[in-house]
mmCIF file with all atom_site columns, C-alpha atoms in Angstrom:
data_model
loop_
_atom_site.group_PDB
_atom_site.id
_atom_site.type_symbol
_atom_site.label_atom_id
_atom_site.label_alt_id
_atom_site.label_comp_id
_atom_site.label_asym_id
_atom_site.label_entity_id
_atom_site.label_seq_id
_atom_site.pdbx_PDB_ins_code
_atom_site.Cartn_x
_atom_site.Cartn_y
_atom_site.Cartn_z
_atom_site.occupancy
_atom_site.B_iso_or_equiv
_atom_site.pdbx_formal_charge
_atom_site.auth_seq_id
_atom_site.auth_comp_id
_atom_site.auth_asym_id
_atom_site.auth_atom_id
_atom_site.pdbx_PDB_model_num
ATOM 1   C CA . GLY M 1 1   ? 171.694 119.419 78.300 1.00 81.00 ? 1   GLY M CA 1
ATOM 2   C CA . ASN M 1 2   ? 175.026 118.024 80.527 1.00 87.00 ? 2   ASN M CA 1
ATOM 3   C CA . SER M 1 3   ? 178.139 119.350 79.802 1.00 92.00 ? 3   SER M CA 1
ATOM 4   C CA . VAL M 1 4   ? 181.458 119.631 81.316 1.00 95.00 ? 4   VAL M CA 1
ATOM 5   C CA . THR M 1 5   ? 184.066 122.303 81.045 1.00 95.00 ? 5   THR M CA 1
ATOM 6   C CA . GLN M 1 6   ? 187.580 121.709 81.388 1.00 93.00 ? 6   GLN M CA 1
ATOM 7   C CA . MET M 1 7   ? 190.614 124.120 81.653 1.00 83.00 ? 7   MET M CA 1
ATOM 8   C CA . GLU M 1 8   ? 192.261 124.385 78.434 1.00 81.00 ? 8   GLU M CA 1
ATOM 9   C CA . GLY M 1 9   ? 195.653 122.818 77.932 1.00 83.00 ? 9   GLY M CA 1
ATOM 10  C CA . PRO M 1 10  ? 198.459 122.132 77.264 1.00 94.00 ? 10  PRO M CA 1
ATOM 11  C CA . VAL M 1 11  ? 199.922 122.336 80.796 1.00 96.00 ? 11  VAL M CA 1
ATOM 12  C CA . THR M 1 12  ? 203.784 122.005 81.140 1.00 97.00 ? 12  THR M CA 1
ATOM 13  C CA . LEU M 1 13  ? 204.921 122.077 84.710 1.00 97.00 ? 13  LEU M CA 1
ATOM 14  C CA . SER M 1 14  ? 208.304 120.752 86.281 1.00 97.00 ? 14  SER M CA 1
ATOM 15  C CA . GLU M 1 15  ? 208.711 117.745 88.336 1.00 97.00 ? 15  GLU M CA 1
ATOM 16  C CA . GLU M 1 16  ? 207.501 117.937 91.933 1.00 97.00 ? 16  GLU M CA 1
ATOM 17  C CA . ALA M 1 17  ? 205.662 121.445 91.109 1.00 97.00 ? 17  ALA M CA 1
ATOM 18  C CA . PHE M 1 18  ? 201.578 121.411 92.460 1.00 98.00 ? 18  PHE M CA 1
ATOM 19  C CA . LEU M 1 19  ? 198.964 120.485 89.803 1.00 97.00 ? 19  LEU M CA 1
ATOM 20  C CA . THR M 1 20  ? 195.536 122.062 89.420 1.00 97.00 ? 20  THR M CA 1
ATOM 21  C CA . ILE M 1 21  ? 193.082 121.097 86.555 1.00 97.00 ? 21  ILE M CA 1
ATOM 22  C CA . ASN M 1 22  ? 189.786 122.875 86.701 1.00 97.00 ? 22  ASN M CA 1
ATOM 23  C CA . CYS M 1 23  ? 186.444 121.225 85.969 1.00 97.00 ? 23  CYS M CA 1
ATOM 24  C CA . THR M 1 24  ? 183.079 122.499 86.267 1.00 97.00 ? 24  THR M CA 1
ATOM 25  C CA . TYR M 1 25  ? 179.737 120.914 85.342 1.00 95.00 ? 25  TYR M CA 1
ATOM 26  C CA . THR M 1 26  ? 176.010 121.453 84.448 1.00 94.00 ? 26  THR M CA 1
ATOM 27  C CA . ALA M 1 27  ? 173.985 118.797 84.978 1.00 89.00 ? 27  ALA M CA 1
ATOM 28  C CA . THR M 1 28  ? 170.295 118.441 86.223 1.00 81.00 ? 28  THR M CA 1
ATOM 29  C CA . GLY M 1 29  ? 169.841 116.283 89.618 1.00 80.00 ? 29  GLY M CA 1
ATOM 30  C CA . TYR M 1 30  ? 173.071 114.910 91.206 1.00 84.00 ? 30  TYR M CA 1
ATOM 31  C CA . PRO M 1 31  ? 175.559 113.499 88.799 1.00 89.00 ? 31  PRO M CA 1
ATOM 32  C CA . SER M 1 32  ? 178.621 111.426 89.374 1.00 90.00 ? 32  SER M CA 1
ATOM 33  C CA . LEU M 1 33  ? 181.778 112.769 88.746 1.00 93.00 ? 33  LEU M CA 1
ATOM 34  C CA . PHE M 1 34  ? 184.919 111.325 87.186 1.00 94.00 ? 34  PHE M CA 1
ATOM 35  C CA . TRP M 1 35  ? 188.359 111.736 86.372 1.00 96.00 ? 35  TRP M CA 1
ATOM 36  C CA . TYR M 1 36  ? 190.054 109.674 83.659 1.00 96.00 ? 36  TYR M CA 1
ATOM 37  C CA . VAL M 1 37  ? 193.303 109.732 82.471 1.00 96.00 ? 37  VAL M CA 1
ATOM 38  C CA . GLN M 1 38  ? 194.599 108.713 78.618 1.00 94.00 ? 38  GLN M CA 1
ATOM 39  C CA . TYR M 1 39  ? 198.278 107.904 78.338 1.00 92.00 ? 39  TYR M CA 1
ATOM 40  C CA . PRO M 1 40  ? 199.881 107.676 74.872 1.00 87.00 ? 40  PRO M CA 1
ATOM 41  C CA . GLY M 1 41  ? 198.369 105.122 72.509 1.00 83.00 ? 41  GLY M CA 1
ATOM 42  C CA . GLU M 1 42  ? 196.202 103.642 75.489 1.00 86.00 ? 42  GLU M CA 1
ATOM 43  C CA . GLY M 1 43  ? 192.519 103.679 76.301 1.00 88.00 ? 43  GLY M CA 1
ATOM 44  C CA . LEU M 1 44  ? 190.967 105.948 79.346 1.00 92.00 ? 44  LEU M CA 1
ATOM 45  C CA . GLN M 1 45  ? 191.778 104.735 82.439 1.00 93.00 ? 45  GLN M CA 1
ATOM 46  C CA . LEU M 1 46  ? 189.711 105.864 85.317 1.00 93.00 ? 46  LEU M CA 1
ATOM 47  C CA . LEU M 1 47  ? 191.814 107.746 88.286 1.00 96.00 ? 47  LEU M CA 1
ATOM 48  C CA . LEU M 1 48  ? 189.202 108.883 90.387 1.00 96.00 ? 48  LEU M CA 1
ATOM 49  C CA . LYS M 1 49  ? 185.430 109.449 91.242 1.00 94.00 ? 49  LYS M CA 1
ATOM 50  C CA . ALA M 1 50  ? 182.891 111.055 93.551 1.00 94.00 ? 50  ALA M CA 1
ATOM 51  C CA . THR M 1 51  ? 179.462 110.166 93.793 1.00 90.00 ? 51  THR M CA 1
ATOM 52  C CA . LYS M 1 52  ? 177.702 112.850 96.205 1.00 90.00 ? 52  LYS M CA 1
ATOM 53  C CA . ALA M 1 53  ? 178.441 116.287 97.190 1.00 92.00 ? 53  ALA M CA 1
ATOM 54  C CA . ASP M 1 54  ? 181.614 116.872 99.617 1.00 95.00 ? 54  ASP M CA 1
ATOM 55  C CA . ASP M 1 55  ? 182.971 113.493 98.702 1.00 95.00 ? 55  ASP M CA 1
ATOM 56  C CA . LYS M 1 56  ? 186.770 113.295 97.665 1.00 97.00 ? 56  LYS M CA 1
ATOM 57  C CA . GLY M 1 57  ? 188.064 110.800 95.157 1.00 96.00 ? 57  GLY M CA 1
ATOM 58  C CA . SER M 1 58  ? 191.985 110.264 95.302 1.00 97.00 ? 58  SER M CA 1
ATOM 59  C CA . ASN M 1 59  ? 194.170 107.729 93.686 1.00 97.00 ? 59  ASN M CA 1
ATOM 60  C CA . LYS M 1 60  ? 197.674 107.919 92.659 1.00 95.00 ? 60  LYS M CA 1
ATOM 61  C CA . GLY M 1 61  ? 198.506 111.072 94.946 1.00 97.00 ? 61  GLY M CA 1
ATOM 62  C CA . PHE M 1 62  ? 195.628 112.951 92.969 1.00 98.00 ? 62  PHE M CA 1
ATOM 63  C CA . GLU M 1 63  ? 192.356 114.351 94.435 1.00 98.00 ? 63  GLU M CA 1
ATOM 64  C CA . ALA M 1 64  ? 189.372 116.099 93.493 1.00 98.00 ? 64  ALA M CA 1
ATOM 65  C CA . THR M 1 65  ? 186.299 117.300 95.457 1.00 98.00 ? 65  THR M CA 1
ATOM 66  C CA . TYR M 1 66  ? 183.018 117.259 94.603 1.00 97.00 ? 66  TYR M CA 1
ATOM 67  C CA . ARG M 1 67  ? 181.686 120.898 95.268 1.00 96.00 ? 67  ARG M CA 1
ATOM 68  C CA . LYS M 1 68  ? 178.028 121.099 94.564 1.00 93.00 ? 68  LYS M CA 1
ATOM 69  C CA . GLU M 1 69  ? 177.526 125.033 95.344 1.00 94.00 ? 69  GLU M CA 1
ATOM 70  C CA . THR M 1 70  ? 180.420 125.728 92.431 1.00 95.00 ? 70  THR M CA 1
ATOM 71  C CA . THR M 1 71  ? 179.446 122.818 90.403 1.00 95.00 ? 71  THR M CA 1
ATOM 72  C CA . SER M 1 72  ? 182.953 121.896 90.389 1.00 97.00 ? 72  SER M CA 1
ATOM 73  C CA . PHE M 1 73  ? 185.441 119.193 90.454 1.00 98.00 ? 73  PHE M CA 1
ATOM 74  C CA . HIS M 1 74  ? 188.815 120.119 90.133 1.00 98.00 ? 74  HIS M CA 1
ATOM 75  C CA . LEU M 1 75  ? 191.852 117.904 89.921 1.00 98.00 ? 75  LEU M CA 1
ATOM 76  C CA . GLU M 1 76  ? 194.881 118.569 92.156 1.00 98.00 ? 76  GLU M CA 1
ATOM 77  C CA . LYS M 1 77  ? 198.118 116.669 92.646 1.00 98.00 ? 77  LYS M CA 1
ATOM 78  C CA . GLY M 1 78  ? 200.780 118.100 95.170 1.00 97.00 ? 78  GLY M CA 1
ATOM 79  C CA . SER M 1 79  ? 203.883 116.863 93.580 1.00 96.00 ? 79  SER M CA 1
ATOM 80  C CA . VAL M 1 80  ? 203.981 115.803 89.966 1.00 97.00 ? 80  VAL M CA 1
ATOM 81  C CA . GLN M 1 81  ? 206.195 113.242 88.304 1.00 97.00 ? 81  GLN M CA 1
ATOM 82  C CA . VAL M 1 82  ? 207.478 112.496 84.532 1.00 96.00 ? 82  VAL M CA 1
ATOM 83  C CA . SER M 1 83  ? 204.988 109.709 84.816 1.00 96.00 ? 83  SER M CA 1
ATOM 84  C CA . ASP M 1 84  ? 201.955 111.923 85.155 1.00 97.00 ? 84  ASP M CA 1
ATOM 85  C CA . SER M 1 85  ? 202.120 113.065 81.441 1.00 97.00 ? 85  SER M CA 1
ATOM 86  C CA . ALA M 1 86  ? 199.039 112.210 80.167 1.00 97.00 ? 86  ALA M CA 1
ATOM 87  C CA . VAL M 1 87  ? 195.782 113.720 78.908 1.00 95.00 ? 87  VAL M CA 1
ATOM 88  C CA . TYR M 1 88  ? 193.165 113.714 81.680 1.00 97.00 ? 88  TYR M CA 1
ATOM 89  C CA . PHE M 1 89  ? 189.487 113.926 81.057 1.00 96.00 ? 89  PHE M CA 1
ATOM 90  C CA . CYS M 1 90  ? 186.593 115.430 83.518 1.00 97.00 ? 90  CYS M CA 1
ATOM 91  C CA . ALA M 1 91  ? 183.436 113.549 82.973 1.00 94.00 ? 91  ALA M CA 1
ATOM 92  C CA . LEU M 1 92  ? 180.015 113.135 84.703 1.00 92.00 ? 92  LEU M CA 1
ATOM 93  C CA . SER M 1 93  ? 177.373 110.390 84.608 1.00 88.00 ? 93  SER M CA 1
ATOM 94  C CA . ALA M 1 94  ? 174.021 111.822 85.074 1.00 78.00 ? 94  ALA M CA 1
ATOM 95  C CA . ARG M 1 95  ? 171.329 109.490 86.077 1.00 66.00 ? 95  ARG M CA 1
ATOM 96  C CA . PHE M 1 96  ? 169.977 105.810 85.758 1.00 60.00 ? 96  PHE M CA 1
ATOM 97  C CA . GLY M 1 97  ? 168.534 104.945 82.443 1.00 56.00 ? 97  GLY M CA 1
ATOM 98  C CA . ASN M 1 98  ? 171.354 106.976 80.608 1.00 62.00 ? 98  ASN M CA 1
ATOM 99  C CA . GLU M 1 99  ? 174.537 106.215 82.288 1.00 71.00 ? 99  GLU M CA 1
ATOM 100 C CA . LYS M 1 100 ? 176.693 107.629 79.194 1.00 84.00 ? 100 LYS M CA 1
ATOM 101 C CA . LEU M 1 101 ? 179.918 109.619 80.521 1.00 88.00 ? 101 LEU M CA 1
ATOM 102 C CA . THR M 1 102 ? 179.798 113.237 79.420 1.00 91.00 ? 102 THR M CA 1
ATOM 103 C CA . PHE M 1 103 ? 183.310 114.432 78.904 1.00 93.00 ? 103 PHE M CA 1
ATOM 104 C CA . GLY M 1 104 ? 185.091 117.401 78.582 1.00 94.00 ? 104 GLY M CA 1
ATOM 105 C CA . THR M 1 105 ? 187.564 118.414 76.233 1.00 93.00 ? 105 THR M CA 1
ATOM 106 C CA . GLY M 1 106 ? 190.532 116.589 77.768 1.00 94.00 ? 106 GLY M CA 1
ATOM 107 C CA . THR M 1 107 ? 193.777 118.795 79.175 1.00 95.00 ? 107 THR M CA 1
ATOM 108 C CA . ARG M 1 108 ? 197.270 117.666 77.921 1.00 95.00 ? 108 ARG M CA 1
ATOM 109 C CA . LEU M 1 109 ? 199.540 117.716 81.247 1.00 97.00 ? 109 LEU M CA 1
ATOM 110 C CA . THR M 1 110 ? 203.437 117.359 80.165 1.00 97.00 ? 110 THR M CA 1
ATOM 111 C CA . ILE M 1 111 ? 206.126 117.017 83.040 1.00 97.00 ? 111 ILE M CA 1
ATOM 112 C CA . ILE M 1 112 ? 209.466 118.049 82.313 1.00 97.00 ? 112 ILE M CA 1
ATOM 113 C CA . PRO M 1 113 ? 212.213 116.697 84.742 1.00 95.00 ? 113 PRO M CA 1
ATOM 114 C CA . ASP S 2 1   ? 195.191 96.096  80.312 1.00 82.00 ? 1   ASP S CA 1
ATOM 115 C CA . SER S 2 2   ? 191.396 96.855  80.901 1.00 85.00 ? 2   SER S CA 1
ATOM 116 C CA . GLY S 2 3   ? 190.543 93.508  79.971 1.00 91.00 ? 3   GLY S CA 1
ATOM 117 C CA . VAL S 2 4   ? 188.548 94.943  77.334 1.00 96.00 ? 4   VAL S CA 1
ATOM 118 C CA . THR S 2 5   ? 189.447 93.956  73.404 1.00 96.00 ? 5   THR S CA 1
ATOM 119 C CA . GLN S 2 6   ? 188.806 95.913  70.486 1.00 97.00 ? 6   GLN S CA 1
ATOM 120 C CA . THR S 2 7   ? 189.822 94.623  67.266 1.00 97.00 ? 7   THR S CA 1
ATOM 121 C CA . PRO S 2 8   ? 191.449 95.839  65.129 1.00 97.00 ? 8   PRO S CA 1
ATOM 122 C CA . LYS S 2 9   ? 193.494 98.514  66.404 1.00 96.00 ? 9   LYS S CA 1
ATOM 123 C CA . HIS S 2 10  ? 193.857 100.362 62.873 1.00 97.00 ? 10  HIS S CA 1
ATOM 124 C CA . LEU S 2 11  ? 191.717 100.563 60.047 1.00 97.00 ? 11  LEU S CA 1
ATOM 125 C CA . ILE S 2 12  ? 192.355 102.295 56.667 1.00 98.00 ? 12  ILE S CA 1
ATOM 126 C CA . THR S 2 13  ? 189.550 102.582 54.254 1.00 97.00 ? 13  THR S CA 1
ATOM 127 C CA . ALA S 2 14  ? 188.079 104.365 51.064 1.00 98.00 ? 14  ALA S CA 1
ATOM 128 C CA . THR S 2 15  ? 185.631 106.928 51.612 1.00 98.00 ? 15  THR S CA 1
ATOM 129 C CA . GLY S 2 16  ? 181.815 105.144 50.524 1.00 98.00 ? 16  GLY S CA 1
ATOM 130 C CA . GLN S 2 17  ? 183.272 101.599 52.356 1.00 98.00 ? 17  GLN S CA 1
ATOM 131 C CA . ARG S 2 18  ? 181.809 99.849  55.352 1.00 98.00 ? 18  ARG S CA 1
ATOM 132 C CA . VAL S 2 19  ? 183.632 98.551  58.309 1.00 98.00 ? 19  VAL S CA 1
ATOM 133 C CA . THR S 2 20  ? 182.694 96.793  61.468 1.00 98.00 ? 20  THR S CA 1
ATOM 134 C CA . LEU S 2 21  ? 184.774 97.454  64.637 1.00 98.00 ? 21  LEU S CA 1
ATOM 135 C CA . ARG S 2 22  ? 184.378 94.709  67.064 1.00 98.00 ? 22  ARG S CA 1
ATOM 136 C CA . CYS S 2 23  ? 184.684 95.001  71.160 1.00 98.00 ? 23  CYS S CA 1
ATOM 137 C CA . SER S 2 24  ? 184.944 92.205  73.550 1.00 98.00 ? 24  SER S CA 1
ATOM 138 C CA . PRO S 2 25  ? 184.003 93.564  77.086 1.00 97.00 ? 25  PRO S CA 1
ATOM 139 C CA . ARG S 2 26  ? 185.623 92.176  80.362 1.00 95.00 ? 26  ARG S CA 1
ATOM 140 C CA . SER S 2 27  ? 184.185 88.704  81.662 1.00 94.00 ? 27  SER S CA 1
ATOM 141 C CA . GLY S 2 28  ? 181.005 89.220  83.145 1.00 91.00 ? 28  GLY S CA 1
ATOM 142 C CA . ASP S 2 29  ? 180.480 92.651  82.187 1.00 94.00 ? 29  ASP S CA 1
ATOM 143 C CA . LEU S 2 30  ? 177.041 93.098  80.866 1.00 93.00 ? 30  LEU S CA 1
ATOM 144 C CA . SER S 2 31  ? 177.118 97.025  79.649 1.00 93.00 ? 31  SER S CA 1
ATOM 145 C CA . VAL S 2 32  ? 178.759 97.954  76.508 1.00 95.00 ? 32  VAL S CA 1
ATOM 146 C CA . TYR S 2 33  ? 179.608 101.522 75.504 1.00 95.00 ? 33  TYR S CA 1
ATOM 147 C CA . TRP S 2 34  ? 180.653 102.936 72.246 1.00 97.00 ? 34  TRP S CA 1
ATOM 148 C CA . TYR S 2 35  ? 182.332 106.315 72.190 1.00 96.00 ? 35  TYR S CA 1
ATOM 149 C CA . GLN S 2 36  ? 183.938 108.390 69.169 1.00 96.00 ? 36  GLN S CA 1
ATOM 150 C CA . GLN S 2 37  ? 187.124 110.554 69.711 1.00 94.00 ? 37  GLN S CA 1
ATOM 151 C CA . SER S 2 38  ? 188.194 113.025 67.316 1.00 92.00 ? 38  SER S CA 1
ATOM 152 C CA . LEU S 2 39  ? 190.138 116.278 67.282 1.00 86.00 ? 39  LEU S CA 1
ATOM 153 C CA . ASP S 2 40  ? 187.037 118.529 66.519 1.00 85.00 ? 40  ASP S CA 1
ATOM 154 C CA . GLN S 2 41  ? 184.324 116.802 68.917 1.00 85.00 ? 41  GLN S CA 1
ATOM 155 C CA . GLY S 2 42  ? 186.543 115.487 71.717 1.00 89.00 ? 42  GLY S CA 1
ATOM 156 C CA . LEU S 2 43  ? 184.830 112.375 72.962 1.00 92.00 ? 43  LEU S CA 1
ATOM 157 C CA . GLN S 2 44  ? 181.355 111.833 72.073 1.00 94.00 ? 44  GLN S CA 1
ATOM 158 C CA . PHE S 2 45  ? 178.707 108.956 73.468 1.00 93.00 ? 45  PHE S CA 1
ATOM 159 C CA . LEU S 2 46  ? 177.864 107.062 70.442 1.00 96.00 ? 46  LEU S CA 1
ATOM 160 C CA . ILE S 2 47  ? 175.551 104.132 71.892 1.00 95.00 ? 47  ILE S CA 1
ATOM 161 C CA . HIS S 2 48  ? 175.048 102.024 75.165 1.00 93.00 ? 48  HIS S CA 1
ATOM 162 C CA . TYR S 2 49  ? 173.993 98.228  75.245 1.00 94.00 ? 49  TYR S CA 1
ATOM 163 C CA . TYR S 2 50  ? 173.149 96.415  78.274 1.00 92.00 ? 50  TYR S CA 1
ATOM 164 C CA . ASN S 2 51  ? 172.638 92.514  77.982 1.00 93.00 ? 51  ASN S CA 1
ATOM 165 C CA . GLY S 2 52  ? 171.755 92.501  74.571 1.00 95.00 ? 52  GLY S CA 1
ATOM 166 C CA . GLU S 2 53  ? 169.371 95.329  74.394 1.00 94.00 ? 53  GLU S CA 1
ATOM 167 C CA . GLU S 2 54  ? 170.007 99.023  73.458 1.00 94.00 ? 54  GLU S CA 1
ATOM 168 C CA . ARG S 2 55  ? 169.419 101.367 76.682 1.00 90.00 ? 55  ARG S CA 1
ATOM 169 C CA . ALA S 2 56  ? 170.618 104.677 75.128 1.00 89.00 ? 56  ALA S CA 1
ATOM 170 C CA . LYS S 2 57  ? 171.593 106.668 71.680 1.00 91.00 ? 57  LYS S CA 1
ATOM 171 C CA . GLY S 2 58  ? 173.882 109.636 71.502 1.00 91.00 ? 58  GLY S CA 1
ATOM 172 C CA . ASN S 2 59  ? 175.334 111.670 68.504 1.00 83.00 ? 59  ASN S CA 1
ATOM 173 C CA . ILE S 2 60  ? 175.058 108.631 66.266 1.00 92.00 ? 60  ILE S CA 1
ATOM 174 C CA . LEU S 2 61  ? 174.863 108.992 62.814 1.00 94.00 ? 61  LEU S CA 1
ATOM 175 C CA . GLU S 2 62  ? 172.161 107.064 60.782 1.00 95.00 ? 62  GLU S CA 1
ATOM 176 C CA . ARG S 2 63  ? 175.003 105.429 58.658 1.00 97.00 ? 63  ARG S CA 1
ATOM 177 C CA . PHE S 2 64  ? 176.165 103.832 61.839 1.00 97.00 ? 64  PHE S CA 1
ATOM 178 C CA . SER S 2 65  ? 174.688 100.792 63.763 1.00 97.00 ? 65  SER S CA 1
ATOM 179 C CA . ALA S 2 66  ? 175.623 98.908  66.767 1.00 97.00 ? 66  ALA S CA 1
ATOM 180 C CA . GLN S 2 67  ? 174.507 95.778  68.162 1.00 97.00 ? 67  GLN S CA 1
ATOM 181 C CA . GLN S 2 68  ? 175.551 93.531  71.307 1.00 97.00 ? 68  GLN S CA 1
ATOM 182 C CA . PHE S 2 69  ? 175.368 89.665  70.857 1.00 97.00 ? 69  PHE S CA 1
ATOM 183 C CA . PRO S 2 70  ? 174.201 86.856  73.365 1.00 96.00 ? 70  PRO S CA 1
ATOM 184 C CA . ASP S 2 71  ? 178.023 86.094  73.953 1.00 95.00 ? 71  ASP S CA 1
ATOM 185 C CA . LEU S 2 72  ? 177.945 89.896  75.070 1.00 96.00 ? 72  LEU S CA 1
ATOM 186 C CA . HIS S 2 73  ? 180.536 91.252  72.634 1.00 97.00 ? 73  HIS S CA 1
ATOM 187 C CA . SER S 2 74  ? 179.408 93.970  70.357 1.00 98.00 ? 74  SER S CA 1
ATOM 188 C CA . GLU S 2 75  ? 180.279 95.625  66.876 1.00 98.00 ? 75  GLU S CA 1
ATOM 189 C CA . LEU S 2 76  ? 179.927 98.924  65.526 1.00 98.00 ? 76  LEU S CA 1
ATOM 190 C CA . ASN S 2 77  ? 179.134 99.205  61.757 1.00 98.00 ? 77  ASN S CA 1
ATOM 191 C CA . LEU S 2 78  ? 180.238 102.072 60.168 1.00 98.00 ? 78  LEU S CA 1
ATOM 192 C CA . SER S 2 79  ? 178.860 102.351 56.605 1.00 97.00 ? 79  SER S CA 1
ATOM 193 C CA . SER S 2 80  ? 178.956 105.007 53.559 1.00 97.00 ? 80  SER S CA 1
ATOM 194 C CA . LEU S 2 81  ? 182.222 106.276 55.111 1.00 98.00 ? 81  LEU S CA 1
ATOM 195 C CA . GLU S 2 82  ? 183.075 109.990 54.758 1.00 97.00 ? 82  GLU S CA 1
ATOM 196 C CA . LEU S 2 83  ? 186.296 111.550 55.342 1.00 96.00 ? 83  LEU S CA 1
ATOM 197 C CA . GLY S 2 84  ? 185.149 113.074 58.679 1.00 95.00 ? 84  GLY S CA 1
ATOM 198 C CA . ASP S 2 85  ? 184.211 109.595 60.297 1.00 96.00 ? 85  ASP S CA 1
ATOM 199 C CA . SER S 2 86  ? 188.116 109.457 60.648 1.00 97.00 ? 86  SER S CA 1
ATOM 200 C CA . ALA S 2 87  ? 188.721 108.840 64.357 1.00 97.00 ? 87  ALA S CA 1
ATOM 201 C CA . LEU S 2 88  ? 189.525 106.944 67.287 1.00 96.00 ? 88  LEU S CA 1
ATOM 202 C CA . TYR S 2 89  ? 186.608 104.902 68.290 1.00 97.00 ? 89  TYR S CA 1
ATOM 203 C CA . PHE S 2 90  ? 186.468 103.381 71.901 1.00 96.00 ? 90  PHE S CA 1
ATOM 204 C CA . CYS S 2 91  ? 184.391 100.551 73.539 1.00 96.00 ? 91  CYS S CA 1
ATOM 205 C CA . ALA S 2 92  ? 183.866 100.395 77.188 1.00 95.00 ? 92  ALA S CA 1
ATOM 206 C CA . SER S 2 93  ? 182.289 97.811  79.367 1.00 94.00 ? 93  SER S CA 1
ATOM 207 C CA . SER S 2 94  ? 180.948 97.792  83.011 1.00 91.00 ? 94  SER S CA 1
ATOM 208 C CA . VAL S 2 95  ? 179.601 95.140  85.121 1.00 86.00 ? 95  VAL S CA 1
ATOM 209 C CA . THR S 2 96  ? 176.018 96.753  85.334 1.00 75.00 ? 96  THR S CA 1
ATOM 210 C CA . THR S 2 97  ? 174.540 99.805  84.800 1.00 71.00 ? 97  THR S CA 1
ATOM 211 C CA . GLY S 2 98  ? 173.756 103.255 87.057 1.00 69.00 ? 98  GLY S CA 1
ATOM 212 C CA . PRO S 2 99  ? 175.489 106.318 87.524 1.00 66.00 ? 99  PRO S CA 1
ATOM 213 C CA . ASN S 2 100 ? 178.235 105.329 89.705 1.00 72.00 ? 100 ASN S CA 1
ATOM 214 C CA . THR S 2 101 ? 179.643 102.353 87.787 1.00 77.00 ? 101 THR S CA 1
ATOM 215 C CA . GLU S 2 102 ? 183.209 102.491 86.708 1.00 83.00 ? 102 GLU S CA 1
ATOM 216 C CA . ALA S 2 103 ? 183.574 101.859 82.711 1.00 88.00 ? 103 ALA S CA 1
ATOM 217 C CA . PHE S 2 104 ? 186.436 100.072 81.752 1.00 92.00 ? 104 PHE S CA 1
ATOM 218 C CA . PHE S 2 105 ? 187.817 101.131 78.469 1.00 94.00 ? 105 PHE S CA 1
ATOM 219 C CA . GLY S 2 106 ? 189.812 99.210  75.509 1.00 95.00 ? 106 GLY S CA 1
ATOM 220 C CA . GLN S 2 107 ? 192.574 100.687 73.574 1.00 93.00 ? 107 GLN S CA 1
ATOM 221 C CA . GLY S 2 108 ? 190.544 101.809 70.880 1.00 95.00 ? 108 GLY S CA 1
ATOM 222 C CA . THR S 2 109 ? 190.152 101.327 66.987 1.00 97.00 ? 109 THR S CA 1
ATOM 223 C CA . ARG S 2 110 ? 191.748 104.039 64.946 1.00 96.00 ? 110 ARG S CA 1
ATOM 224 C CA . LEU S 2 111 ? 189.848 104.512 61.863 1.00 98.00 ? 111 LEU S CA 1
ATOM 225 C CA . THR S 2 112 ? 191.397 106.476 58.786 1.00 97.00 ? 112 THR S CA 1
ATOM 226 C CA . VAL S 2 113 ? 189.191 107.150 55.998 1.00 97.00 ? 113 VAL S CA 1
ATOM 227 C CA . VAL S 2 114 ? 191.086 108.185 52.821 1.00 97.00 ? 114 VAL S CA 1
#
């Protein structure tokens, strides 16, 4: 079946540091890939997505590139802020007829000033 | 604010009881998804409805059931509750279906079974 493997957390960084959160996937066919973010006490919000190989999703300074050859979708940001502290989830959606999201375990990110 | 409304926000109930969680999707969204978030299982897909019809089932227990009404709101019914059912239950909605469709999540209902 489909699965998402995500970098274990928690991750603690200083403000303005470079961020990478690793995500790899297993899926049949050509899934769409997503990063969702969950701030404390809130639901999940879509951060970015990519729907085909070599697509780059970007939003709020975050980027991730769909790499089919390595089945990866790593999240990066060049300079993190305290407001980026949250839990980040990598997810995939596989095909028509069963469009559920399959999530990774989540990575808790804490940014210290 | 995602536009997806879930009620109640918190629910505390005893083992063996039955509860109903409610979800109002964003205006115009036809798809509703239910997910369970727990510490040991992470985020798990439960069930998907599209325009009133069940589209897909995930790891949903037989004690759990759901439906989507003609006005597109959805309810998740949990019965014979056990301690292990304690979790955060999310509803998400999207305009249509398809793997590229963005899903908008509600703030969740935190269920505590005591």
